[in-house]
Amino acid sequence: MTDNSTDATRKQPPNGGSTLEVTVFSPRHPDAVSFSFPNGMRIGEAAQLVAERFGYVGGTPTFKNADNEVLDRDKPLRGEHVRDGDVLELVDVGGGV
C-alpha cells in the first residue's frame, strides 16, 4: 500500500498553531491525496504545494470546496472556512488545472 499523505507542516510558522487534515483531488489525477496544513496558511500557498505535489508547473492554483466555491488565494485556510476532513479540488483561477 502506498502512503499518499503529504505533510506541509514544515511550512508552519514558529509560533505553532493547529493543523488541518484535508483531502485534495485534481481532475487530471485519479487518486486524491491527504495533506496536513497549518490552519493559518494562505490558500494560495497551500494550493501551490498541492500543485507541485501533483506535478503542475505554473498557473495560479487555488481550491474549490464541496459547494463549488472557489476559495480566495489571499485568505488563510481558516478564513475560508476550511475544516478538518474537508475534500477540496485543485483548480486554477487562470483556467483549468
PDB file of C-alpha atoms in Angstrom, residues 2-3 7 13 16 19 21 28 39 45 52-53 61-62 65-66 69 72 83 85-86 95 97:
ATOM      1  CA  THR A   2       1.324   3.446  -0.904  1.00  0.00           C
ATOM      2  CA  ASP A   3       1.150   6.312   1.577  1.00  0.00           C
ATOM      3  CA  ASP A   7       2.943  16.825   5.476  1.00  0.00           C
ATOM      4  CA  PRO A  13       5.146  29.467  11.419  1.00  0.00           C
ATOM      5  CA  GLY A  16       2.800  26.916  16.139  1.00  0.00           C
ATOM      6  CA  THR A  19      -3.291  21.996  11.607  1.00  0.00           C
ATOM      7  CA  GLU A  21      -6.072  17.476   7.535  1.00  0.00           C
ATOM      8  CA  ARG A  28      -6.024  15.077 -14.077  1.00  0.00           C
ATOM      9  CA  ASN A  39      -4.825  26.387   9.595  1.00  0.00           C
ATOM     10  CA  GLU A  45       0.462  28.820  -0.606  1.00  0.00           C
ATOM     11  CA  GLU A  52       3.710  20.872  -7.093  1.00  0.00           C
ATOM     12  CA  ARG A  53       2.872  17.508  -5.481  1.00  0.00           C
ATOM     13  CA  PRO A  61      -3.699  27.316  -8.244  1.00  0.00           C
ATOM     14  CA  THR A  62      -6.391  27.515  -5.608  1.00  0.00           C
ATOM     15  CA  ASN A  65     -14.819  23.376  -1.894  1.00  0.00           C
ATOM     16  CA  ALA A  66     -17.696  20.865  -1.854  1.00  0.00           C
ATOM     17  CA  GLU A  69     -16.995  27.827  -4.305  1.00  0.00           C
ATOM     18  CA  ASP A  72      -9.730  33.200  -2.136  1.00  0.00           C
ATOM     19  CA  ARG A  83     -12.275  22.353   8.244  1.00  0.00           C
ATOM     20  CA  GLY A  85     -11.595  16.359   6.904  1.00  0.00           C
ATOM     21  CA  ASP A  86     -12.727  18.606   4.047  1.00  0.00           C
ATOM     22  CA  GLY A  95      -8.043  28.453 -16.326  1.00  0.00           C
ATOM     23  CA  VAL A  97      -5.642  22.739 -13.977  1.00  0.00           C
TER      24      VAL A  97
END
